[in-house]
Short mmCIF file of C-alpha atoms and ligand atoms in Angstrom, two decimals:
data_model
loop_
_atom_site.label_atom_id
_atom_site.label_comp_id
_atom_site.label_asym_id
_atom_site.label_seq_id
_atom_site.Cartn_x
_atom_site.Cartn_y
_atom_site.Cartn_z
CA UNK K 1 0.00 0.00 0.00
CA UNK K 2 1.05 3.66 -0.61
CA UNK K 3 1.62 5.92 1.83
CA UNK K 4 -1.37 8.08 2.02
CA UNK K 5 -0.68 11.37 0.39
CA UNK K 6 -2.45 13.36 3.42
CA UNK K 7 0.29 15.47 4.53
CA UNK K 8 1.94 17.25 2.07
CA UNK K 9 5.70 18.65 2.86
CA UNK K 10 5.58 21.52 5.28
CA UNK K 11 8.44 23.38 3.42
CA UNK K 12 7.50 26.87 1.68
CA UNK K 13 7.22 26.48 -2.02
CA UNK K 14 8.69 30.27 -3.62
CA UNK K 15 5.46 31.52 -5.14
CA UNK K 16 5.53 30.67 -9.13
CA UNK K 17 2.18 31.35 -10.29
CA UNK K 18 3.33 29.34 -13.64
CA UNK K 19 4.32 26.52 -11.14
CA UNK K 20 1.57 26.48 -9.54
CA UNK K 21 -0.90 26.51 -12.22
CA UNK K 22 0.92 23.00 -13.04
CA UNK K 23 -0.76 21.68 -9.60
CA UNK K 24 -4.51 22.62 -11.33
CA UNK K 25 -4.53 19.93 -14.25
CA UNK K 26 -8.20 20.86 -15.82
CA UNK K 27 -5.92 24.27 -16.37
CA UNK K 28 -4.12 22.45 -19.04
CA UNK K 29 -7.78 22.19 -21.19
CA UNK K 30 -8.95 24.34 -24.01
CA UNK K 31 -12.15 25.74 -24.20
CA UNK K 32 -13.46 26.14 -28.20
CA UNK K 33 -9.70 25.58 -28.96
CA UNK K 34 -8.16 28.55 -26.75
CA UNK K 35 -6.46 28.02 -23.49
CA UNK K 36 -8.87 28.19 -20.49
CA UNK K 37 -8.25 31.12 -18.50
CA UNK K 38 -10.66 30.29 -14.98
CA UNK K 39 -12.20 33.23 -13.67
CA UNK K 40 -14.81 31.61 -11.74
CA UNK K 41 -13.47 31.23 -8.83
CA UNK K 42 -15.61 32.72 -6.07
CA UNK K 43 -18.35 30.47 -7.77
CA UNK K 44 -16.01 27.69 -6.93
CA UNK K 45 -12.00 26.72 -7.14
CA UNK K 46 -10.26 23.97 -9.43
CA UNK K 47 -8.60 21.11 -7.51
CA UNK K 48 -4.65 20.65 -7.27
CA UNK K 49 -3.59 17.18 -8.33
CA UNK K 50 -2.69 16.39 -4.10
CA UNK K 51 -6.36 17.11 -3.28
CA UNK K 52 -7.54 14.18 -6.02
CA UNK K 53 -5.04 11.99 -5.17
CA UNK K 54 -5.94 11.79 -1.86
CA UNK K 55 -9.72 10.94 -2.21
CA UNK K 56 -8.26 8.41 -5.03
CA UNK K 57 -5.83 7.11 -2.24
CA UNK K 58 -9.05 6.84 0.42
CA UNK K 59 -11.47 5.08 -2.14
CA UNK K 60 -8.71 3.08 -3.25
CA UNK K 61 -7.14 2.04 -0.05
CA UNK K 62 -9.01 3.02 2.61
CA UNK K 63 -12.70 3.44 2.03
CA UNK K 64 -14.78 2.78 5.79
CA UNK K 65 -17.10 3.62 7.51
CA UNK K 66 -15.73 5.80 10.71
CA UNK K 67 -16.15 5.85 14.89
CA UNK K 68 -17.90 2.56 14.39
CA UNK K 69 -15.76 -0.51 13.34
CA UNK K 70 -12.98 -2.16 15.02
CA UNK K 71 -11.23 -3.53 12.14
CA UNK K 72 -8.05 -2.00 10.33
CA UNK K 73 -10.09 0.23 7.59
CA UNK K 74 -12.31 1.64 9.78
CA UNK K 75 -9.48 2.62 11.74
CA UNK K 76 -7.77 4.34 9.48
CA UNK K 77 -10.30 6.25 7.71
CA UNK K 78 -11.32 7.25 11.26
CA UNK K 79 -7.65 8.48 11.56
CA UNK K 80 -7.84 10.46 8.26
CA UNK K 81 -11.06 11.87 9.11
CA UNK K 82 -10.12 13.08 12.07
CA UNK K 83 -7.26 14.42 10.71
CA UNK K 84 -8.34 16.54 8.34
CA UNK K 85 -10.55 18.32 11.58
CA UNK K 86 -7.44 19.27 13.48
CA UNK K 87 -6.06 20.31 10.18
CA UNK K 88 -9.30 22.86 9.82
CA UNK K 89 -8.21 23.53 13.44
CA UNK K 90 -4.93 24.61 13.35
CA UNK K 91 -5.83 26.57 9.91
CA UNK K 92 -8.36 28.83 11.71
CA UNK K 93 -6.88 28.74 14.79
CA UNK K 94 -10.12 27.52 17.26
CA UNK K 95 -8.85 26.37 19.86
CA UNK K 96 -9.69 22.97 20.01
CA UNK K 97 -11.39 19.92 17.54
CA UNK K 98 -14.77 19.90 19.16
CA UNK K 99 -15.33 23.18 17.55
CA UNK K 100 -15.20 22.22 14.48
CA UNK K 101 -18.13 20.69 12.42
CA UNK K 102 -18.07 19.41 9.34
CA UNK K 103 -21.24 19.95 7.20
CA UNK K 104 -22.07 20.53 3.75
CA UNK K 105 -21.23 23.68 2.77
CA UNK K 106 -21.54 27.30 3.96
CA UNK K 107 -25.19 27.06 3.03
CA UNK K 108 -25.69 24.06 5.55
CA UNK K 109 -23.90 25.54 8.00
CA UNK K 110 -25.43 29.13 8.52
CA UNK K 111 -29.10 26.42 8.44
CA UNK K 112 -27.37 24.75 10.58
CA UNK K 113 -27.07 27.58 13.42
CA UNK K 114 -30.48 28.77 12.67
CA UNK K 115 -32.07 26.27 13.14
CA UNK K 116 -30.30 25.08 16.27
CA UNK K 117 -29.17 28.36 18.19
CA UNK K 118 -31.74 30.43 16.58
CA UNK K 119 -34.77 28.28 17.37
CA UNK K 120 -33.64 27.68 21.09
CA UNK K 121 -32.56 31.53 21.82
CA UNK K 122 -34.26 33.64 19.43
CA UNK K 123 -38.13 34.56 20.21
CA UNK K 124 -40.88 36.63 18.92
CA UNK K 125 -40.04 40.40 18.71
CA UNK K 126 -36.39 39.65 18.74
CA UNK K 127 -34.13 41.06 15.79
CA UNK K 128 -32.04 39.22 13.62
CA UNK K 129 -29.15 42.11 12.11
CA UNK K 130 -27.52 41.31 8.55
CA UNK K 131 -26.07 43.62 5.76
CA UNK K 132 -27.08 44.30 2.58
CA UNK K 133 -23.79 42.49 1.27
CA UNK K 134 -24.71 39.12 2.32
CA UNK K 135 -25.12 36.04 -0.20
CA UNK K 136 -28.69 34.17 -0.11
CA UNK K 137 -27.05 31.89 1.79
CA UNK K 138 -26.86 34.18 4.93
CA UNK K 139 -29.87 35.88 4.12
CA UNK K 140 -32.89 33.20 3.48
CA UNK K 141 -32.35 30.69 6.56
CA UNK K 142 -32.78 34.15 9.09
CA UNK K 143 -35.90 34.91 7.05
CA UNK K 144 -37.01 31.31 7.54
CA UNK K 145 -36.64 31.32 11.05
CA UNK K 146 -37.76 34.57 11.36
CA UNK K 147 -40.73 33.55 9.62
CA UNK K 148 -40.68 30.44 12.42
CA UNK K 149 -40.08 31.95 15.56
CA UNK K 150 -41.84 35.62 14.47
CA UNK K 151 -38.91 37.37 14.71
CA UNK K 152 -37.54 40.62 12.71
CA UNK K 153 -34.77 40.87 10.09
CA UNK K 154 -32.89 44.30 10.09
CA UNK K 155 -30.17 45.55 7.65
CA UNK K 156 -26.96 47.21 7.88
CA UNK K 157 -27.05 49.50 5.25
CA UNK K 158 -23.74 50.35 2.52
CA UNK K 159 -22.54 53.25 0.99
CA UNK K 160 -21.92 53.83 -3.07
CA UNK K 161 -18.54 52.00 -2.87
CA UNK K 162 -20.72 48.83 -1.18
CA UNK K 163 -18.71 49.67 2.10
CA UNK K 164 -20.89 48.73 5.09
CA UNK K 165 -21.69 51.73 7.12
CA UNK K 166 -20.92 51.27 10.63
CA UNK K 167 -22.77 54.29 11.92
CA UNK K 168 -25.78 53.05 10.73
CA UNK K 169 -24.82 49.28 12.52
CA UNK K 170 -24.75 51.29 15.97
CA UNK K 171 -27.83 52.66 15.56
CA UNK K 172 -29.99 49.22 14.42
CA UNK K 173 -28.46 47.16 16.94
CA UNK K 174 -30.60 47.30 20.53
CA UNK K 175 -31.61 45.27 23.28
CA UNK K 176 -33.85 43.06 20.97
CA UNK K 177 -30.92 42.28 19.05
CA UNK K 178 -30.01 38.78 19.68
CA UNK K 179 -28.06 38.04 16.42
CA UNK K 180 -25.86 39.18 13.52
CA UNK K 181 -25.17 37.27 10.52
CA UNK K 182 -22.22 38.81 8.63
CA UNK K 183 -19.78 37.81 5.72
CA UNK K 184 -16.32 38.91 5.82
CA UNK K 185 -15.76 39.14 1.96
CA UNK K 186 -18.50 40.06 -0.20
CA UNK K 187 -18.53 37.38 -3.03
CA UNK K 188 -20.09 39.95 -5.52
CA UNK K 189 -18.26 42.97 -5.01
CA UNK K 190 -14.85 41.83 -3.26
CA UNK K 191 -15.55 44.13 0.04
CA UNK K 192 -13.77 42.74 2.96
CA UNK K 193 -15.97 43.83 5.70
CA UNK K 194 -13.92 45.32 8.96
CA UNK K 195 -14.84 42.36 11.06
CA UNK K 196 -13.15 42.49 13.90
CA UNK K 197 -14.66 46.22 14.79
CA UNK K 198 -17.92 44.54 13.97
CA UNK K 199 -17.69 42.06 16.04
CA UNK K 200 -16.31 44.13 18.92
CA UNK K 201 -19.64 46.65 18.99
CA UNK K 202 -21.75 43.50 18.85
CA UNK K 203 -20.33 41.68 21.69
CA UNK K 204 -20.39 45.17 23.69
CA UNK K 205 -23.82 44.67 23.85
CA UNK K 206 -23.29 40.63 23.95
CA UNK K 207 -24.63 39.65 20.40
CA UNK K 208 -23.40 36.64 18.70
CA UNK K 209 -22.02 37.11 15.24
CA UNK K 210 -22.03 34.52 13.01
CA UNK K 211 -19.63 34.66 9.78
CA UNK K 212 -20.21 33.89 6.34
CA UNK K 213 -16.28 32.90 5.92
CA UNK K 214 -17.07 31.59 2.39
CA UNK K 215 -15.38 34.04 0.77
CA UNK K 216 -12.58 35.24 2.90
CA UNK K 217 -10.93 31.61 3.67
CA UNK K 218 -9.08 31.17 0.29
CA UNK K 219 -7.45 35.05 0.52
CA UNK K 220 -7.41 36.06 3.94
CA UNK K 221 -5.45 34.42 6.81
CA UNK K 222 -8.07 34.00 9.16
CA UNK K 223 -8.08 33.43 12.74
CA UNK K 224 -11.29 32.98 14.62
CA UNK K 225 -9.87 33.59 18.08
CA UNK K 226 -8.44 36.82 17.27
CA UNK K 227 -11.83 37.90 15.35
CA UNK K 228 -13.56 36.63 18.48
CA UNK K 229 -15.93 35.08 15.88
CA UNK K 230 -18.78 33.27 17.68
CA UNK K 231 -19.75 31.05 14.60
CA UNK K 232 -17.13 31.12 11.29
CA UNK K 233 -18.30 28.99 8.41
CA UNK K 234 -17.20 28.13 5.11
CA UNK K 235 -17.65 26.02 2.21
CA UNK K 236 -14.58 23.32 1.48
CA UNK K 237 -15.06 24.01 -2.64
CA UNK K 238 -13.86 27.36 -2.65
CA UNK K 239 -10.59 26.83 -0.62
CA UNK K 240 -9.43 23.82 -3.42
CA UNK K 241 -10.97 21.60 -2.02
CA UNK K 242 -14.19 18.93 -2.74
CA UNK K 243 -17.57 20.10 -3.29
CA UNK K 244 -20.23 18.55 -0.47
CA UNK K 245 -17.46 19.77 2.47
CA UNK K 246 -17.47 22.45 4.34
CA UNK K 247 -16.62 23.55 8.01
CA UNK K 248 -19.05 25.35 10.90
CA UNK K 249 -16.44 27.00 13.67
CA UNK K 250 -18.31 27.73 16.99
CA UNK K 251 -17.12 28.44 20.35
CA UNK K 252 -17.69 25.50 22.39
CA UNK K 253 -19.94 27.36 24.65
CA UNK K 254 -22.51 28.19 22.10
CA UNK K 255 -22.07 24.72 20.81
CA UNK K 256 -22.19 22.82 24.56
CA UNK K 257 -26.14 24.69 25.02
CA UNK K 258 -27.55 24.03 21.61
CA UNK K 259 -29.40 21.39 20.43
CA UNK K 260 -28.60 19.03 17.62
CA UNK K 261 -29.50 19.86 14.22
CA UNK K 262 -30.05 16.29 12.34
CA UNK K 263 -31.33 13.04 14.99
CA UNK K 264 -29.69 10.15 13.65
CA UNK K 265 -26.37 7.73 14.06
CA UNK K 266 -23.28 8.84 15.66
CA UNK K 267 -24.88 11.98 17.32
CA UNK K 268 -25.78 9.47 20.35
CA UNK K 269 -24.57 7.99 23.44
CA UNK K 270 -27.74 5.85 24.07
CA UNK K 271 -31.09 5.92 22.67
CA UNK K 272 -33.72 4.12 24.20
CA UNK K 273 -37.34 5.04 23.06
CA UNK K 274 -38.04 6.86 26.11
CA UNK K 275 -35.03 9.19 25.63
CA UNK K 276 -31.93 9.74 23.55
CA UNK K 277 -28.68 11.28 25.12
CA UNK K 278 -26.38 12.92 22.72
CA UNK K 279 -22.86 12.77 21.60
CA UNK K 280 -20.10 14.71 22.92
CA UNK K 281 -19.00 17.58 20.57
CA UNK K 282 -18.33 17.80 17.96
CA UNK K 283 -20.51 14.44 17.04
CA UNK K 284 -23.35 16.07 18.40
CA UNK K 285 -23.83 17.99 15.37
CA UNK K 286 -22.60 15.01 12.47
CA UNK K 287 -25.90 12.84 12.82
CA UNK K 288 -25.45 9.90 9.77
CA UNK K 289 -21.78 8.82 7.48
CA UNK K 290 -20.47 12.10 6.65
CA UNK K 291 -18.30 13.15 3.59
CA UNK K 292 -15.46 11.36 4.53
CA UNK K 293 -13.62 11.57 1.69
CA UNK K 294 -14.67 14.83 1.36
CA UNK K 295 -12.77 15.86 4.86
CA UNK K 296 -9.91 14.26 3.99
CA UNK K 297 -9.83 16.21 0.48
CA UNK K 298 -10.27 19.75 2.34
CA UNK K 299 -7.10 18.88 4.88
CA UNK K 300 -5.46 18.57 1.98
CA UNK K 301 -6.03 21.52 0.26
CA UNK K 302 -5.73 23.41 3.35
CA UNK K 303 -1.92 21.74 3.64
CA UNK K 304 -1.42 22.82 -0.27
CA UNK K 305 -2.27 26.14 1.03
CA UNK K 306 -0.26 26.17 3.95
CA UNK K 307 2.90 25.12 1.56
CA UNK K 308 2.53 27.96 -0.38
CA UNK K 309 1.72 30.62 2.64
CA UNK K 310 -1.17 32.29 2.62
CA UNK K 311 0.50 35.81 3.48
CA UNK K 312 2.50 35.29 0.08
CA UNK K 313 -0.99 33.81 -1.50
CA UNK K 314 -2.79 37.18 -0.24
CA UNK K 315 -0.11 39.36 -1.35
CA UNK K 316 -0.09 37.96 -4.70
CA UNK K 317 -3.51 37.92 -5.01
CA UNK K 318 -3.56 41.86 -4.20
CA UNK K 319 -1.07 42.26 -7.04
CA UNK K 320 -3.24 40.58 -9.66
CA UNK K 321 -6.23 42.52 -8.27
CA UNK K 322 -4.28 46.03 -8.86
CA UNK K 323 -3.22 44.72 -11.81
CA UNK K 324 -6.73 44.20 -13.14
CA UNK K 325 -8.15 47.19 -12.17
CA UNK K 326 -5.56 49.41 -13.38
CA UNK K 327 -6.26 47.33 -16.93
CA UNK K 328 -10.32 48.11 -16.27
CA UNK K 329 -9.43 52.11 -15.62
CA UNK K 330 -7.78 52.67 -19.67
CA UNK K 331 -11.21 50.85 -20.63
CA UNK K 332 -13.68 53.65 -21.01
CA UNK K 333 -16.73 51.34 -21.73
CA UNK K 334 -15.79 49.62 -18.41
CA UNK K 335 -17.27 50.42 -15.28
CA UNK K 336 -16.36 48.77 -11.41
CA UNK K 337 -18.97 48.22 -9.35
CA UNK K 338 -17.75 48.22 -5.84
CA UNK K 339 -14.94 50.87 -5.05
CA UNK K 340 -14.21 49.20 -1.41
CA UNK K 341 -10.18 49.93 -1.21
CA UNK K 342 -10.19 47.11 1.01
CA UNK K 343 -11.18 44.09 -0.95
CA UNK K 344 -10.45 40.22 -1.46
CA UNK K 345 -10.67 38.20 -4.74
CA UNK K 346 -13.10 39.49 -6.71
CA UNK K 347 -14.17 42.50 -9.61
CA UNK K 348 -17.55 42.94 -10.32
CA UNK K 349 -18.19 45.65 -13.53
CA UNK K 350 -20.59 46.23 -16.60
CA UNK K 351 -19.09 46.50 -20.51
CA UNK K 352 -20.95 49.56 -21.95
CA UNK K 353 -24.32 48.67 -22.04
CA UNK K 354 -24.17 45.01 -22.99
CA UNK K 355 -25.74 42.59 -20.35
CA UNK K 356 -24.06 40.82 -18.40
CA UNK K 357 -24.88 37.28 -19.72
CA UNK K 358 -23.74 37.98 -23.21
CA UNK K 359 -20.45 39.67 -21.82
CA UNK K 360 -20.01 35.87 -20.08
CA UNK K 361 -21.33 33.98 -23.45
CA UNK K 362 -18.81 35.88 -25.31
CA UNK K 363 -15.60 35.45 -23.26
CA UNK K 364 -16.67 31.91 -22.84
CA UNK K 365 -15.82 31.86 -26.81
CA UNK K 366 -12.42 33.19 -25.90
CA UNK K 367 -11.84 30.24 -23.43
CA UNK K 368 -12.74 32.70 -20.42
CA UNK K 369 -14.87 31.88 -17.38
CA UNK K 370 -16.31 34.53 -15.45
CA UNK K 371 -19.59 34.77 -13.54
CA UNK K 372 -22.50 36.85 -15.05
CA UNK K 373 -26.02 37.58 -12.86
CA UNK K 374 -27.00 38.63 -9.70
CA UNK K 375 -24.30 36.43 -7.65
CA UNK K 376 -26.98 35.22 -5.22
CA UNK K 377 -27.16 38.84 -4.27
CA UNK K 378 -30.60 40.40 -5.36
CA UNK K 379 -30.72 42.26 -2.42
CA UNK K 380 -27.22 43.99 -3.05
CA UNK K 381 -28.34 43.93 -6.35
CA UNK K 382 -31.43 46.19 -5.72
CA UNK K 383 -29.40 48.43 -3.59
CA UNK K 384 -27.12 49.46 -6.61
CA UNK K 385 -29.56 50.07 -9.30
CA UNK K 386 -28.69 46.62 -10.96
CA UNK K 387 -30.23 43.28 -12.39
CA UNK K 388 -26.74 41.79 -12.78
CA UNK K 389 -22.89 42.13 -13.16
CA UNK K 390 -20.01 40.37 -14.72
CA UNK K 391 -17.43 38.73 -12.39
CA UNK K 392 -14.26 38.37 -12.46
CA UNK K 393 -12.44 36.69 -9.35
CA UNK K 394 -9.35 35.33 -8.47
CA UNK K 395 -7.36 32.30 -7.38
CA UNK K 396 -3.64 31.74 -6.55
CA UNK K 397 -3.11 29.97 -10.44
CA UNK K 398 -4.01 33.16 -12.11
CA UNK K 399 -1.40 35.12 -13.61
CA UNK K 400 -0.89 38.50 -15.19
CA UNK K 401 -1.53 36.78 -18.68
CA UNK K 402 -4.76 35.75 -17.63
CA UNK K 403 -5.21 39.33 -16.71
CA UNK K 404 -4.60 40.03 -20.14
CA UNK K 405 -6.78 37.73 -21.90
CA UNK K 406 -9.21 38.87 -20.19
CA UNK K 407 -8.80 42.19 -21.57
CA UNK K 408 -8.29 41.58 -24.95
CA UNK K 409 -11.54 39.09 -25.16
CA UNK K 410 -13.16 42.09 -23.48
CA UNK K 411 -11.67 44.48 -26.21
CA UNK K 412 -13.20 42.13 -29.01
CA UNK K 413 -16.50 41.68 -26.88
CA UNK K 414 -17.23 45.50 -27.60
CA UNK K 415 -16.38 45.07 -30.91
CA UNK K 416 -18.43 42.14 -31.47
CA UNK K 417 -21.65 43.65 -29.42
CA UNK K 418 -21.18 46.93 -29.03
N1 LIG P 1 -21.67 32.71 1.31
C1 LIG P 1 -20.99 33.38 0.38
C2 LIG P 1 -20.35 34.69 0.73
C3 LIG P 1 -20.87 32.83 -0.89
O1 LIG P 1 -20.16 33.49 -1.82
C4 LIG P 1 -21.48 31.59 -1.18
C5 LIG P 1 -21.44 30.98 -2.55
C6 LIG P 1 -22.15 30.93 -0.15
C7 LIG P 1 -22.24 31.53 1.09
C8 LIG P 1 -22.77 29.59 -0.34
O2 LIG P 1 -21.79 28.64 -0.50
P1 LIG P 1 -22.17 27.10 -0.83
O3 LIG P 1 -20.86 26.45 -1.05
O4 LIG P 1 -22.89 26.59 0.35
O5 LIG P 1 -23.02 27.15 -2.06
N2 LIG P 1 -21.14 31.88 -3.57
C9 LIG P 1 -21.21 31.63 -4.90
C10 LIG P 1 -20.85 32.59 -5.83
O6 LIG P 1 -20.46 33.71 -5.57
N3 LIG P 1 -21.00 32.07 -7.07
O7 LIG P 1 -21.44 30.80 -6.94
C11 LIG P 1 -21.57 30.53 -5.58
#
């Protein structure tokens, strides 16, 4: 048997975008005949060749089912599984393993808090604050358990750049406050939201804030003790890592007083049918066979990351950003939407007056891949005057020359349609 491929080498790689890009290998195919140039990536990442290798290495050597058997596979994918959580750990810094969940996605998780936390503490005439940045995601399960518990959504207003006004936070939040739901990176503008000021007013008047990290985890070193983040979640796909995965940090004393989310195996100690006791954390929350492969896949991209550093990651990132925007200001017919100076991933503009969805059809001829529509954002949307943009954002495999491409398929777009 092969050694699993689970921990890559902790050495710092020197970042070589053009090395890198060699880790991606659906980078290597053409799209109508032209190179693809991936701009999608805030809708989701590609996979480095370590992170399919090592659900290739599970299914081929390992597949189990975990905390139940007593025989050699079991064991190990047990091992690997829990793995990969103290991997998450140590990547957001929590403080220990039973804080960390694994769940579907960002979508499940912010459900997931709702619909534990928020049914048990949150009661009729209570207020439930957002901002007018957030994805559907973090939107829709408050207004479902709003809807549940007769409860009140209220919005943190932005300004023209799509910067959240803070003034405006102090002045919505109030004794019937008894949650905020924010994101730290705005998926369809780039904003990174000053969270740790956020956070700060809401616990002075001891609100939980819940994160929408979906965004913010592939570009931003984040640390959840230092945010003071009561909940952090993100989604495993848009880190490099499998689809189906994704993470829900909370502090173990939120977590110790709520109730579980799903009833089923492994979230029990005993279950007789007069009453069921539940599972320490974090197995309180993991009811059924999770993604295990899927687990082990995100520790690996997370150890991909960690070889390359994400300060040098960010940094880069920053310099493509600059770079594409200082491209998008010698293009007349080009305009930005969202001027936040502080901002992660992701350019959001409008070509002249083409819509959006033939600006994407077109570059999609060139081999590009960008995101056209309302981003899961109507809301934001709205707020701007718009029905949709096109998006541009950014992983660590994109280069200068994709920068360029982009351009120049841009250039030919107006000329095409405009
Ligand atoms: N929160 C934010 C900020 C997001 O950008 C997304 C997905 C989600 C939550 C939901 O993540 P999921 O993995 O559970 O679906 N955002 C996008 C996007 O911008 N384009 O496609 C999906």
């Amino acid at each position: 048997m092969k050694t699993p491929p689970y921990n890559l080498q902790e050495e710092k790689m020197v970042l070589d975008p053009e090395k890198i890009k060699k880790d991606f290998p659906i980078l290597n195919r053409k799209i109508h005949g032209k190179p693809l140039v991936y701009l999608d990536n805030a809708a989701t990442t590609q996979k480095p060749l370590a992170v399919i290798e090592a659900i290739h290495h599970y299914y081929l050597n390992e597949n189990s089912n975990i905390h139940r058997g007593v025989h050699t596979l079991s064991e190990q994918a047990t091992l690997a599984y829990e793995g990969a959580r103290e991997k998450i750990r140590a990547f957001i810094g929590a403080k220990e393993t039973s804080e960390i969940i694994f769940v579907r996605g960002a979508t499940e998780g912010i459900n997931l808090i709702a619909q534990t936390y928020g049914r048990k503490f949150i009661g009729s005439g209570d207020e439930i604050v957002i901002s007018t940045l957030e994805h559907h995601s973090n939107i829709v399960p408050w207004q479902i358990l709003c809807e549940q518990v007769g409860a009140k959504l209220r919005v943190i207003p932005i300004n023209d750049k799509g910067e959240l006004l803070i003034e405006d936070l102090k002045k919505i939040i109030n004794a019937k406050t008894k949650l905020m739901g924010i994101t730290h990176v705005s998926n369809a503008l780039g904003t990174i939201v000053p969270l740790k000021e956020i956070i700060k007013i809401a616990h002075e008047q001891n609100i939980p804030v819940v994160v929408d990290g979906a965004q913010a985890i592939p570009h931003l070193k984040v640390n959840v003790q230092e945010l003071d983040a009561d909940f952090y979640l993100f989604s495993g796909h848009k880190v490099y890592g499998p689809t189906g995965i994704g993470v829900v940090y909370g502090k173990k004393n939120f977590l110790e007083i709520m109730p579980p989310y799903q009833g089923g195996g492994d979230m029990i100690s005993s279950v007789t049918f007069e009453k069921t006791e539940y599972n320490i954390l974090p197995f309180k929350f993991e009811a059924g066979t999770p993604h295990i492969a899927g687990a082990i896949g995100l520790g690996v991209a997370l150890d991909y990351l960690k070889t390359l550093d994400l300060e040098k990651v960010a940094l880069y990132e920053n310099e493509l950003l600059s770079y594409a925007l200082e491209k998008s200001s010698e293009m007349a017919d080009l305009q930005i939407i969202g001027q936040s100076v502080d901002r992660a991933g992701v350019i959001s503009f409008n070509l002249a007056q083409l819509h959006a969805h033939d600006v994407g059809t077109v570059l999609d001829r060139h081999g590009i891949a960008i995101r056209a529509g309302h981003h899961c954002a109507m809301p934001l949307m709205k707020r701007l005057g718009l029905e949709a943009t096109c998006r541009v954002s950014f992983a660590v495999y994109n280069t200068k020359e994709d920068v360029d491409s982009l351009f120049k398929a841009l250039q030919k777009t107006l000329e095409v349609l405009g």
